[in-house]
Coordinates of C-alpha atoms in Angstrom, one line a residue:
Chain A
S25 CA 28.3 -57.4 40.3
Y26 CA 25.4 -58.3 42.5
E27 CA 22.7 -60.5 41.0
L28 CA 19.1 -61.4 41.9
T29 CA 17.5 -64.6 40.6
Q30 CA 13.7 -65.2 40.3
P31 CA 11.8 -68.1 38.9
P32 CA 10.5 -67.2 35.4
S33 CA 7.0 -68.3 36.2
V34 CA 4.7 -69.3 39.1
S35 CA 1.2 -70.6 38.8
V36 CA -1.5 -70.5 41.4
S37 CA -5.2 -71.2 41.6
P38 CA -7.6 -68.4 42.6
G39 CA -7.9 -68.2 46.4
Q40 CA -4.7 -70.0 47.0
T41 CA -1.4 -68.6 48.3
A42 CA 1.3 -67.6 45.8
R43 CA 5.0 -67.4 46.8
I44 CA 7.5 -65.7 44.5
T45 CA 11.2 -66.0 45.6
C46 CA 14.2 -63.8 44.9
S47 CA 17.6 -65.1 45.6
G48 CA 20.9 -63.3 46.0
R49 CA 24.1 -63.7 48.0
Q50 CA 23.4 -62.6 51.6
L51 CA 20.2 -60.9 50.4
G52 CA 18.8 -61.0 54.0
T53 CA 21.4 -58.3 54.9
K54 CA 19.9 -55.9 52.3
Y55 CA 16.6 -54.3 52.0
T56 CA 14.4 -55.6 49.2
C57 CA 11.3 -54.4 47.6
W58 CA 8.8 -55.8 45.1
Y59 CA 7.0 -54.4 42.0
Q60 CA 4.0 -55.5 40.2
Q61 CA 3.7 -54.8 36.5
K62 CA 0.7 -55.5 34.3
P63 CA 0.9 -55.6 30.5
G64 CA 1.2 -52.2 29.0
H65 CA 1.6 -50.5 32.4
S66 CA 4.4 -49.1 34.5
P67 CA 5.6 -51.0 37.5
V68 CA 3.9 -50.4 40.9
L69 CA 5.6 -50.8 44.2
V70 CA 3.8 -53.4 46.4
I71 CA 6.4 -54.1 49.1
Y72 CA 9.3 -52.1 50.4
Q73 CA 11.9 -52.5 53.2
D74 CA 11.3 -56.3 53.0
K75 CA 7.8 -56.3 54.4
R76 CA 6.2 -52.9 54.4
R77 CA 3.2 -52.1 52.2
P78 CA 2.6 -48.7 50.6
S79 CA -0.8 -47.2 51.2
G80 CA -3.4 -48.7 48.9
V81 CA -1.7 -52.1 48.5
P82 CA -4.0 -54.9 49.6
E83 CA -3.2 -56.7 52.8
R84 CA -3.0 -60.0 50.9
F85 CA 0.5 -58.9 49.8
S86 CA 3.3 -59.5 52.3
G87 CA 7.0 -59.9 52.2
S88 CA 9.9 -61.5 54.0
N89 CA 13.7 -61.7 53.7
S90 CA 16.2 -63.9 55.4
G91 CA 19.4 -65.7 54.5
D92 CA 19.8 -65.6 50.7
T93 CA 16.1 -65.4 49.8
A94 CA 13.4 -62.8 49.8
T95 CA 9.8 -63.9 49.3
L96 CA 6.7 -62.1 48.1
T97 CA 3.6 -63.9 49.4
I98 CA 0.1 -63.2 48.0
T99 CA -2.6 -64.8 50.3
G100 CA -6.0 -65.5 48.7
T101 CA -4.7 -64.7 45.2
Q102 CA -7.2 -63.0 42.9
A103 CA -7.4 -63.0 39.1
M104 CA -6.4 -59.3 39.2
D105 CA -3.0 -60.3 40.7
E106 CA -1.9 -61.9 37.5
A107 CA 1.1 -59.9 36.5
D108 CA 4.9 -59.8 36.3
Y109 CA 6.7 -59.3 39.6
F110 CA 10.2 -57.9 40.1
C111 CA 12.3 -57.9 43.2
Q112 CA 14.8 -55.1 43.7
A113 CA 17.6 -54.7 46.2
W114 CA 20.3 -52.2 47.1
D115 CA 24.0 -52.9 46.6
D116 CA 26.4 -50.2 45.6
S117 CA 23.7 -49.5 43.1
R118 CA 20.1 -50.7 42.6
V119 CA 19.6 -54.2 41.2
F120 CA 16.5 -55.8 39.8
G121 CA 15.7 -59.5 39.6
G122 CA 14.8 -60.9 36.2
G123 CA 11.0 -61.0 37.0
T124 CA 8.4 -63.7 37.6
R125 CA 5.2 -64.1 35.6
L126 CA 2.4 -65.0 38.0
T127 CA -0.4 -66.9 36.3
V128 CA -3.7 -67.3 38.2
L129 CA -5.3 -70.4 36.7
Chain B
Q174 CA 1.3 -37.5 44.9
V175 CA 4.1 -37.2 42.4
Q176 CA 3.6 -37.2 38.7
L177 CA 6.4 -38.0 36.3
R178 CA 6.4 -37.6 32.6
E179 CA 9.2 -38.7 30.2
S180 CA 9.8 -36.9 27.0
G181 CA 12.3 -37.1 24.1
P182 CA 12.9 -38.6 20.7
G183 CA 11.4 -42.1 20.0
L184 CA 14.0 -42.9 17.4
V185 CA 17.8 -42.5 17.7
K186 CA 20.5 -43.6 15.2
P187 CA 23.3 -45.9 16.2
T188 CA 26.4 -44.2 17.6
E189 CA 24.3 -41.1 18.5
T190 CA 23.2 -39.9 21.9
L191 CA 19.9 -40.8 23.5
S192 CA 18.5 -37.8 25.5
L193 CA 15.4 -37.9 27.6
T194 CA 13.8 -35.5 30.1
C195 CA 11.6 -36.3 33.1
T196 CA 9.4 -33.6 34.3
V197 CA 8.3 -33.8 37.9
S198 CA 5.0 -32.3 39.3
G199 CA 3.2 -32.6 42.5
D200 CA 4.9 -33.6 45.8
S201 CA 8.7 -34.1 45.6
G202 CA 10.8 -37.1 46.2
D203 CA 14.4 -37.6 47.5
Y204 CA 16.0 -39.0 44.4
W205 CA 15.2 -39.9 40.8
S206 CA 16.2 -42.9 38.7
W207 CA 16.2 -43.9 35.1
I208 CA 15.1 -47.5 34.5
R209 CA 14.7 -49.2 31.2
Q210 CA 12.9 -52.3 29.9
P211 CA 13.7 -53.9 26.5
P212 CA 10.4 -55.0 24.9
G213 CA 9.2 -58.2 26.6
K214 CA 12.1 -58.3 29.0
G215 CA 13.0 -57.3 32.6
L216 CA 13.8 -54.0 34.3
E217 CA 17.3 -52.6 34.3
W218 CA 18.4 -49.8 36.6
I219 CA 20.4 -47.2 34.8
G220 CA 21.2 -44.6 37.4
Y221 CA 20.0 -42.0 39.9
V222 CA 20.4 -38.4 40.8
Y223 CA 19.6 -36.8 44.2
N224 CA 18.0 -33.4 44.5
D225 CA 21.4 -32.1 45.6
G226 CA 23.0 -33.4 42.4
R227 CA 24.7 -36.6 43.6
T228 CA 24.6 -39.3 41.0
N229 CA 25.4 -42.9 40.6
S230 CA 24.9 -45.3 37.7
K231 CA 25.1 -49.0 36.8
P232 CA 28.8 -49.9 36.5
S233 CA 28.4 -51.5 33.0
L234 CA 26.7 -48.3 31.7
R235 CA 28.7 -45.7 33.7
S236 CA 31.1 -44.7 30.8
R237 CA 28.1 -43.9 28.6
V238 CA 25.6 -42.3 31.0
T239 CA 25.1 -38.8 32.3
I240 CA 22.2 -38.0 34.7
S241 CA 21.5 -34.5 35.9
I242 CA 18.8 -32.5 37.6
D243 CA 17.5 -29.0 37.3
T244 CA 15.6 -28.4 40.5
S245 CA 14.3 -25.0 39.4
R246 CA 12.6 -26.5 36.4
K247 CA 11.9 -29.8 38.2
Q248 CA 13.4 -31.8 35.5
V249 CA 15.7 -34.8 35.4
S250 CA 17.7 -35.6 32.4
L251 CA 19.3 -38.7 30.9
N252 CA 22.0 -38.8 28.3
L253 CA 23.1 -42.2 27.0
Y254 CA 26.0 -41.9 24.5
S255 CA 27.1 -44.1 21.6
V256 CA 23.9 -46.1 21.5
T257 CA 23.4 -49.4 19.8
A258 CA 20.4 -51.5 19.0
G259 CA 20.8 -53.1 22.4
D260 CA 19.7 -49.8 24.0
T261 CA 16.3 -50.1 22.4
A262 CA 13.8 -50.1 25.4
I263 CA 11.0 -48.4 27.2
Y264 CA 12.7 -45.8 29.4
Y265 CA 11.1 -45.0 32.7
C266 CA 11.7 -42.2 35.1
A267 CA 11.0 -43.2 38.7
G268 CA 11.1 -41.4 42.1
A269 CA 11.9 -42.6 45.6
S270 CA 11.3 -41.0 49.0
G271 CA 14.0 -42.3 51.3
N272 CA 17.1 -44.4 50.7
Y273 CA 15.4 -47.8 51.1
A274 CA 11.8 -46.9 50.3
G275 CA 11.7 -48.3 46.8
F276 CA 10.5 -46.5 43.7
D277 CA 7.0 -45.3 44.6
S278 CA 6.4 -43.1 41.6
W279 CA 6.8 -43.9 38.0
G280 CA 6.3 -42.2 34.7
Q281 CA 4.3 -43.9 31.9
G282 CA 7.6 -44.7 30.1
T283 CA 8.7 -43.8 26.6
L284 CA 9.8 -46.2 24.0
V285 CA 13.2 -45.4 22.4
T286 CA 14.2 -47.4 19.3
V287 CA 17.8 -47.3 18.1
S288 CA 17.8 -47.8 14.4
S289 CA 19.3 -46.3 11.3

């Protein structure tokens, strides 16, 4: 079965750029999306089709996908961005990465 | 804007069947998924159903899962058979508009505990 691997945690200082990776075999040939989940809340879609932002998602969120790695980039990270982030891709089914806890120090 | 609301028992006994319903209101989507999250852990996709009734589910759960849709009542159902403590999780209903558009609507989730 297809698997996606994310780092358990990423730390960033306010105002800096955070990059969260998601790795999978030939992931660049599949569409990926990213979800943000804050404690006690349901996930929220922040990137779909590798790099598209749903309406209402701040421009500081961007995505890319090439080779075996997809990356979620948050430029000018704010304290409110502290959350868990999950990548998701399409195989025969839908697959989620294990999640990354983003800490804004 | 789509609103989703999960409902069903919060406690299920081992070996019994977990049954949940997702009620859809507002704008519609193309297909609906059940996704679960054990407390403190990551997301696990369970399966989906399209509005025309086509379904698919995670291979490791396929033998225990049935997902169905009642379009007239705008409800999506999940049945998970022969549950164990490992099925304890928050269960989410999520909707997507388009095959590769991601899940852009989510319910608030419902915690289901499997325990005797």
